[in-house]
Amino acid sequence: MRNFLIILSFIVAGITSAVMIGFDIGEIASDTYYDDEQEGLEEQIIIRFSHVTAENTPKGRTASKFAELLEDKTNGKVKVHIFPNAILYNDTNEWEAVQNGSVEMIAPATAKISRHYPIWQILDLPFAFPNYQAVEEAYEGKIGETLLDRLEHTNVKGLDLWYNGFKQITTQESAIRTADDFSRLHFRTMPGPVIQEQFNQLNASTSTLSFNKTYHNLEVNFVDGQENTLSNINTKKFYEHQQYLTISNHGYLGYGVLMNRDFWNGLPSKIQESIHEAIHEATEWGRRHAIEINDQHAREIRLNQSLEIYTLSAEERAQWRQALRPVYIKAEEAVGSDLMQEIKTIRENYAY
């Protein structure tokens, strides 16, 4: 008992001293568990952004620019976690992922959106855009506005259209020069009715394979060739299993930037405004830099002596366009005469 009373007296004395010198025991507890890296995390908004291309591509770099802009505009309140190279979802399951909220954002190729909304196939029509200015007029004019509005009654919100570049053809056994050269060859393609019909008209067979499985299927010779931008061809090293590259500019590859609508609707209006601003500025940045990025990859590809590069002549391009005219006739039913007239006007304004 005596020992207990002695220990108790020491405790009482210690507490009394702490009170007298103004020392706050609660402050000790606070300092012990406080971690300045965790400050504000409960209020931080995380956007998971999944896409399938490499980081050093127009889409990859535009996504990084968007993340940087949004974090700056919201003073760190919103942070975008980017998952490139299909490390989270690939192009066969990313649509479902954004629909059910497994991720907040994706940026699929327009052809992949056309599987769900056929009107989007207008952007994949062969030789629809004679140059980059024509693409910009379509993306940022009536066509782009109509396509994004068409998503309004879904759980996916369309934010904008992003740029990449014109598509080229690669093959392994022989170069593609004329429309007849496609006959009986087997190509990897993206999904989408216009792209499928394009190869049908050229008497080629196709397999719809995810982007990140394309390299392997070229490696094992399951397909003879594929179509893509120079940035995608170079970053994914398709040239390692393709001997020929035809510079055809026969179609344009761009992306729809999409967000889960439930997530969007749950955001404060100020954050929504910041996202719109960041997306707009990133789109402007991407449009300016996409050409430069593809040109950089073109220079790298031209240094690759194992790849034989052929550029279509004006006569050969005209022959391809003539062979692919039926694609337009078949697409008009799904696209509608109004948008088809818009495309026709753009083609005439920027005539080949």
Protein backbone atom coordinates (compact mmCIF):
# COMPACT_ATOMS: atom_id res chain seq x y z
CA MET A 1 0.00 0.00 0.00
CA ARG A 2 2.82 2.32 0.86
CA ASN A 3 4.46 1.80 -2.55
CA PHE A 4 1.13 2.43 -4.30
CA LEU A 5 0.68 5.74 -2.45
CA ILE A 6 4.19 6.82 -3.41
CA ILE A 7 3.59 6.07 -7.12
CA LEU A 8 0.22 7.81 -7.01
CA SER A 9 1.77 10.92 -5.48
CA PHE A 10 4.33 11.10 -8.30
CA ILE A 11 1.55 10.89 -10.93
CA VAL A 12 -0.53 13.62 -9.24
CA ALA A 13 2.53 15.82 -8.95
CA GLY A 14 3.36 15.36 -12.63
CA ILE A 15 -0.15 16.25 -13.77
CA THR A 16 -0.23 19.28 -11.45
CA SER A 17 3.08 20.49 -12.88
CA ALA A 18 1.82 20.10 -16.43
CA VAL A 19 -1.26 22.16 -15.67
CA MET A 20 0.72 24.88 -13.94
CA ILE A 21 3.17 25.35 -16.85
CA GLY A 22 0.32 25.32 -19.39
CA PHE A 23 1.31 22.05 -21.09
CA ASP A 24 -1.59 20.48 -23.02
CA ILE A 25 -1.71 16.68 -22.87
CA GLY A 26 -4.13 16.73 -25.80
CA GLU A 27 -1.45 18.53 -27.80
CA ILE A 28 0.94 15.63 -27.13
CA ALA A 29 -1.59 13.19 -28.55
CA SER A 30 -2.21 15.44 -31.53
CA ASP A 31 1.49 15.74 -32.33
CA THR A 32 2.01 12.01 -31.94
CA TYR A 33 -0.58 11.05 -34.58
CA TYR A 34 -0.45 14.06 -36.91
CA ASP A 35 0.91 13.39 -40.40
CA ASP A 36 1.12 16.47 -42.61
CA GLU A 37 1.06 14.26 -45.73
CA GLN A 38 -2.45 13.15 -44.81
CA GLU A 39 -3.82 16.66 -44.33
CA GLY A 40 -6.91 17.27 -46.45
CA LEU A 41 -7.01 13.80 -47.95
CA GLU A 42 -10.59 13.31 -46.83
CA GLU A 43 -11.56 16.27 -48.98
CA GLN A 44 -9.39 15.42 -52.00
CA ILE A 45 -11.17 14.20 -55.11
CA ILE A 46 -9.47 11.42 -57.06
CA ILE A 47 -10.18 10.85 -60.77
CA ARG A 48 -8.95 7.54 -62.15
CA PHE A 49 -8.20 7.99 -65.85
CA SER A 50 -7.63 4.75 -67.79
CA HIS A 51 -6.38 4.62 -71.37
CA VAL A 52 -4.59 2.13 -73.63
CA THR A 53 -1.76 4.02 -75.33
CA ALA A 54 1.78 4.76 -74.20
CA GLU A 55 2.56 7.91 -72.26
CA ASN A 56 4.65 9.42 -75.07
CA THR A 57 1.74 9.60 -77.53
CA PRO A 58 -0.68 12.45 -78.25
CA LYS A 59 -3.32 10.92 -75.97
CA GLY A 60 -0.86 10.04 -73.24
CA ARG A 61 0.71 13.48 -73.16
CA THR A 62 -2.63 15.31 -73.42
CA ALA A 63 -3.94 13.27 -70.48
CA SER A 64 -0.89 14.28 -68.44
CA LYS A 65 -1.44 17.92 -69.40
CA PHE A 66 -5.08 17.70 -68.31
CA ALA A 67 -4.05 16.22 -64.94
CA GLU A 68 -1.51 18.99 -64.40
CA LEU A 69 -3.96 21.74 -65.33
CA LEU A 70 -6.80 20.42 -63.17
CA GLU A 71 -4.63 19.95 -60.09
CA ASP A 72 -3.34 23.51 -60.50
CA LYS A 73 -6.81 25.01 -61.05
CA THR A 74 -8.18 23.31 -57.93
CA ASN A 75 -5.10 23.93 -55.75
CA GLY A 76 -4.63 20.19 -55.34
CA LYS A 77 -8.26 19.55 -54.42
CA VAL A 78 -8.64 17.27 -57.47
CA LYS A 79 -5.93 14.81 -58.45
CA VAL A 80 -6.00 12.73 -61.63
CA HIS A 81 -4.39 9.29 -61.43
CA ILE A 82 -3.52 8.19 -64.97
CA PHE A 83 -3.30 4.51 -65.90
CA PRO A 84 -1.77 4.23 -69.44
CA ASN A 85 -0.94 1.18 -71.54
CA ALA A 86 -4.13 -0.66 -70.50
CA ILE A 87 -2.61 -1.47 -67.10
CA LEU A 88 -6.03 -1.00 -65.51
CA TYR A 89 -8.56 -1.64 -68.30
CA ASN A 90 -8.10 -2.42 -71.99
CA ASP A 91 -10.16 -1.24 -74.92
CA THR A 92 -12.52 -4.22 -74.69
CA ASN A 93 -13.64 -3.53 -71.11
CA GLU A 94 -12.97 0.16 -70.44
CA TRP A 95 -16.44 1.18 -71.65
CA GLU A 96 -18.09 -1.04 -69.06
CA ALA A 97 -15.63 0.21 -66.43
CA VAL A 98 -16.57 3.86 -66.92
CA GLN A 99 -20.28 2.99 -67.13
CA ASN A 100 -20.29 1.28 -63.74
CA GLY A 101 -17.89 3.70 -62.06
CA SER A 102 -14.89 1.38 -61.78
CA VAL A 103 -13.00 4.32 -63.27
CA GLU A 104 -14.05 7.92 -63.62
CA MET A 105 -12.55 8.69 -67.04
CA ILE A 106 -11.55 7.00 -70.29
CA ALA A 107 -10.59 8.27 -73.74
CA PRO A 108 -11.41 5.56 -76.30
CA ALA A 109 -10.88 5.89 -80.03
CA THR A 110 -13.98 7.22 -81.76
CA ALA A 111 -14.40 3.88 -83.56
CA LYS A 112 -14.90 2.15 -80.22
CA ILE A 113 -17.66 4.57 -79.27
CA SER A 114 -19.39 3.91 -82.60
CA ARG A 115 -20.07 0.34 -81.45
CA HIS A 116 -22.51 1.81 -78.94
CA TYR A 117 -23.59 4.95 -80.82
CA PRO A 118 -23.42 4.34 -84.60
CA ILE A 119 -23.58 8.07 -85.38
CA TRP A 120 -19.97 8.31 -84.13
CA GLN A 121 -18.76 6.29 -87.11
CA ILE A 122 -18.82 9.47 -89.17
CA LEU A 123 -15.37 10.34 -87.79
CA ASP A 124 -13.91 7.09 -89.11
CA LEU A 125 -15.01 7.47 -92.73
CA PRO A 126 -12.04 6.89 -95.06
CA PHE A 127 -10.53 10.03 -96.59
CA ALA A 128 -13.09 12.21 -94.81
CA PHE A 129 -10.45 14.76 -93.80
CA PRO A 130 -7.97 16.07 -96.37
CA ASN A 131 -5.81 17.77 -93.70
CA TYR A 132 -5.55 18.70 -90.04
CA GLN A 133 -7.62 21.86 -90.47
CA ALA A 134 -10.52 19.74 -91.73
CA VAL A 135 -10.27 17.53 -88.64
CA GLU A 136 -10.34 20.56 -86.38
CA GLU A 137 -13.45 21.94 -88.12
CA ALA A 138 -15.25 18.63 -87.61
CA TYR A 139 -14.16 18.09 -84.00
CA GLU A 140 -14.85 21.60 -82.79
CA GLY A 141 -17.85 22.39 -84.95
CA LYS A 142 -21.34 21.01 -85.47
CA ILE A 143 -20.21 17.41 -85.89
CA GLY A 144 -18.31 17.25 -82.61
CA GLU A 145 -21.08 19.04 -80.73
CA THR A 146 -23.72 16.66 -82.10
CA LEU A 147 -21.75 13.56 -81.19
CA LEU A 148 -21.09 14.67 -77.61
CA ASP A 149 -24.73 15.69 -77.16
CA ARG A 150 -25.83 12.23 -78.29
CA LEU A 151 -24.39 10.82 -75.03
CA GLU A 152 -26.61 12.99 -72.82
CA HIS A 153 -29.09 10.25 -71.92
CA THR A 154 -26.46 7.73 -70.81
CA ASN A 155 -24.33 7.19 -67.72
CA VAL A 156 -21.36 8.49 -69.70
CA LYS A 157 -20.74 12.20 -70.13
CA GLY A 158 -18.87 13.36 -73.21
CA LEU A 159 -16.36 16.07 -72.30
CA ASP A 160 -14.44 16.68 -75.52
CA LEU A 161 -12.68 15.20 -78.54
CA TRP A 162 -8.90 14.74 -78.48
CA TYR A 163 -6.47 14.54 -81.37
CA ASN A 164 -3.90 12.00 -82.50
CA GLY A 165 -3.19 11.78 -86.22
CA PHE A 166 -3.76 10.21 -89.60
CA LYS A 167 -3.67 6.43 -89.93
CA GLN A 168 -1.17 4.50 -92.01
CA ILE A 169 -0.96 0.84 -93.07
CA THR A 170 1.72 -1.66 -92.06
CA THR A 171 2.17 -5.17 -93.50
CA GLN A 172 4.68 -7.97 -93.32
CA GLU A 173 4.81 -9.76 -96.67
CA SER A 174 4.36 -7.00 -99.25
CA ALA A 175 3.80 -3.26 -99.53
CA ILE A 176 0.30 -1.88 -99.99
CA ARG A 177 0.15 0.49 -102.95
CA THR A 178 -3.20 -0.05 -104.68
CA ALA A 179 -6.61 -0.97 -103.31
CA ASP A 180 -6.17 -4.39 -104.93
CA ASP A 181 -3.14 -5.10 -102.75
CA PHE A 182 -5.42 -5.57 -99.72
CA SER A 183 -7.11 -8.59 -101.27
CA ARG A 184 -6.97 -11.78 -99.18
CA LEU A 185 -4.80 -10.21 -96.46
CA HIS A 186 -5.79 -10.38 -92.78
CA PHE A 187 -5.72 -7.18 -90.73
CA ARG A 188 -6.07 -6.29 -87.08
CA THR A 189 -8.68 -3.55 -86.71
CA MET A 190 -10.48 -1.59 -84.07
CA PRO A 191 -14.18 -2.32 -83.68
CA GLY A 192 -16.57 -0.09 -85.56
CA PRO A 193 -18.88 -0.59 -88.54
CA VAL A 194 -17.14 1.88 -90.84
CA ILE A 195 -13.72 0.33 -90.31
CA GLN A 196 -15.07 -3.17 -90.85
CA GLU A 197 -16.82 -2.08 -94.05
CA GLN A 198 -13.68 -0.34 -95.26
CA PHE A 199 -11.72 -3.60 -95.21
CA ASN A 200 -14.69 -5.53 -96.61
CA GLN A 201 -14.69 -3.24 -99.64
CA LEU A 202 -10.98 -3.92 -100.07
CA ASN A 203 -11.57 -7.71 -100.00
CA ALA A 204 -9.49 -8.11 -96.84
CA SER A 205 -10.40 -10.17 -93.78
CA THR A 206 -10.19 -8.69 -90.29
CA SER A 207 -9.95 -9.56 -86.62
CA THR A 208 -11.05 -7.09 -83.98
CA LEU A 209 -8.28 -7.25 -81.39
CA SER A 210 -7.53 -5.00 -78.44
CA PHE A 211 -4.77 -2.48 -79.06
CA ASN A 212 -2.45 -3.96 -76.47
CA LYS A 213 -2.70 -7.44 -78.00
CA THR A 214 -1.79 -6.23 -81.47
CA TYR A 215 1.97 -6.64 -81.07
CA HIS A 216 1.65 -10.29 -80.03
CA ASN A 217 -0.69 -11.09 -82.91
CA LEU A 218 1.76 -9.54 -85.36
CA GLU A 219 4.57 -11.48 -83.73
CA VAL A 220 2.88 -14.86 -84.19
CA ASN A 221 1.68 -13.94 -87.71
CA PHE A 222 -1.98 -14.28 -86.78
CA VAL A 223 -2.58 -11.09 -88.78
CA ASP A 224 -0.72 -9.77 -91.82
CA GLY A 225 -1.00 -6.11 -90.96
CA GLN A 226 -2.77 -3.27 -89.17
CA GLU A 227 -3.64 0.43 -89.47
CA ASN A 228 -2.52 3.07 -86.97
CA THR A 229 -0.89 6.44 -86.41
CA LEU A 230 2.87 6.77 -86.56
CA SER A 231 3.04 7.53 -82.84
CA ASN A 232 1.24 4.28 -82.00
CA ILE A 233 3.26 2.26 -84.51
CA ASN A 234 6.51 3.55 -83.06
CA THR A 235 5.75 3.42 -79.33
CA LYS A 236 4.33 -0.10 -79.58
CA LYS A 237 7.21 -1.22 -81.85
CA PHE A 238 4.93 -2.78 -84.44
CA TYR A 239 7.79 -2.34 -86.91
CA GLU A 240 9.58 -5.26 -85.26
CA HIS A 241 7.14 -7.62 -87.00
CA GLN A 242 6.12 -5.51 -89.98
CA GLN A 243 8.41 -4.92 -92.92
CA TYR A 244 6.37 -2.40 -94.90
CA LEU A 245 4.78 0.93 -94.02
CA THR A 246 2.44 2.72 -96.43
CA ILE A 247 1.90 6.43 -95.77
CA SER A 248 -1.73 6.63 -96.84
CA ASN A 249 -3.44 9.13 -94.48
CA HIS A 250 -6.62 7.21 -95.31
CA GLY A 251 -8.37 7.87 -91.99
CA TYR A 252 -8.02 9.93 -88.84
CA LEU A 253 -7.63 8.51 -85.32
CA GLY A 254 -9.02 10.63 -82.51
CA TYR A 255 -10.62 10.07 -79.13
CA GLY A 256 -13.75 10.83 -77.17
CA VAL A 257 -13.01 11.99 -73.62
CA LEU A 258 -15.64 10.45 -71.38
CA MET A 259 -16.53 10.61 -67.68
CA ASN A 260 -18.88 8.57 -65.51
CA ARG A 261 -22.04 10.69 -65.27
CA ASP A 262 -22.94 9.74 -61.70
CA PHE A 263 -19.48 10.85 -60.60
CA TRP A 264 -19.84 14.10 -62.56
CA ASN A 265 -23.26 14.85 -61.11
CA GLY A 266 -21.87 14.39 -57.59
CA LEU A 267 -19.19 17.04 -58.03
CA PRO A 268 -19.58 20.61 -56.77
CA SER A 269 -20.34 23.05 -59.57
CA LYS A 270 -17.03 24.84 -59.01
CA ILE A 271 -15.12 21.58 -59.58
CA GLN A 272 -17.19 20.86 -62.70
CA GLU A 273 -16.25 24.29 -64.03
CA SER A 274 -12.57 23.61 -63.34
CA ILE A 275 -12.77 20.29 -65.18
CA HIS A 276 -14.35 21.97 -68.20
CA GLU A 277 -11.62 24.62 -68.22
CA ALA A 278 -8.82 22.07 -67.83
CA ILE A 279 -10.27 19.83 -70.56
CA HIS A 280 -10.62 22.77 -72.95
CA GLU A 281 -7.06 23.93 -72.37
CA ALA A 282 -5.69 20.38 -72.62
CA THR A 283 -7.57 19.89 -75.89
CA GLU A 284 -6.06 23.07 -77.30
CA TRP A 285 -2.62 21.93 -76.17
CA GLY A 286 -3.14 18.46 -77.64
CA ARG A 287 -4.35 19.81 -80.99
CA ARG A 288 -1.20 21.93 -81.33
CA HIS A 289 1.19 19.20 -80.21
CA ALA A 290 -0.33 16.08 -81.81
CA ILE A 291 1.17 16.93 -85.22
CA GLU A 292 4.55 17.60 -83.64
CA ILE A 293 4.47 14.33 -81.67
CA ASN A 294 3.59 12.26 -84.74
CA ASP A 295 6.27 14.06 -86.76
CA GLN A 296 8.81 13.17 -84.09
CA HIS A 297 7.82 9.51 -84.29
CA ALA A 298 7.91 9.70 -88.09
CA ARG A 299 11.52 10.85 -87.94
CA GLU A 300 12.39 7.97 -85.63
CA ILE A 301 10.62 5.47 -87.89
CA ARG A 302 12.46 6.75 -90.97
CA LEU A 303 15.76 6.01 -89.25
CA ASN A 304 14.68 2.37 -88.94
CA GLN A 305 16.41 0.74 -91.89
CA SER A 306 14.51 -2.53 -91.48
CA LEU A 307 11.23 -0.82 -92.45
CA GLU A 308 10.46 -0.09 -96.09
CA ILE A 309 8.35 3.06 -96.37
CA TYR A 310 6.12 3.86 -99.33
CA THR A 311 4.05 7.03 -99.77
CA LEU A 312 0.94 6.91 -101.94
CA SER A 313 0.91 9.06 -105.06
CA ALA A 314 -2.02 11.35 -105.79
CA GLU A 315 -3.27 8.89 -108.39
CA GLU A 316 -3.09 5.97 -105.98
CA ARG A 317 -4.97 7.93 -103.29
CA ALA A 318 -7.68 8.71 -105.81
CA GLN A 319 -7.96 5.02 -106.67
CA TRP A 320 -8.31 4.13 -102.95
CA ARG A 321 -11.02 6.78 -102.54
CA GLN A 322 -12.95 5.43 -105.49
CA ALA A 323 -12.77 1.88 -104.13
CA LEU A 324 -14.07 3.04 -100.74
CA ARG A 325 -17.02 5.15 -101.94
CA PRO A 326 -19.56 2.40 -101.00
CA VAL A 327 -18.53 2.84 -97.34
CA TYR A 328 -20.17 6.29 -97.37
CA ILE A 329 -23.38 4.97 -98.86
CA LYS A 330 -23.68 2.29 -96.20
CA ALA A 331 -22.84 4.66 -93.33
CA GLU A 332 -25.39 7.34 -94.23
CA GLU A 333 -28.33 5.40 -92.79
CA ALA A 334 -26.74 5.32 -89.32
CA VAL A 335 -25.14 8.76 -89.45
CA GLY A 336 -27.98 10.74 -91.02
CA SER A 337 -28.05 13.00 -94.03
CA ASP A 338 -27.38 16.21 -92.06
CA LEU A 339 -24.01 15.10 -90.68
CA MET A 340 -23.07 13.45 -93.95
CA GLN A 341 -23.65 16.80 -95.64
CA GLU A 342 -21.37 18.42 -93.02
CA ILE A 343 -18.62 15.95 -93.89
CA LYS A 344 -19.14 16.54 -97.60
CA THR A 345 -18.85 20.31 -97.07
CA ILE A 346 -15.66 19.93 -95.06
CA ARG A 347 -14.13 17.69 -97.74
CA GLU A 348 -14.99 20.24 -100.42
CA ASN A 349 -13.61 23.15 -98.40
CA TYR A 350 -10.30 21.34 -97.94
CA ALA A 351 -10.25 19.47 -101.23
CA TYR A 352 -7.51 16.93 -101.85
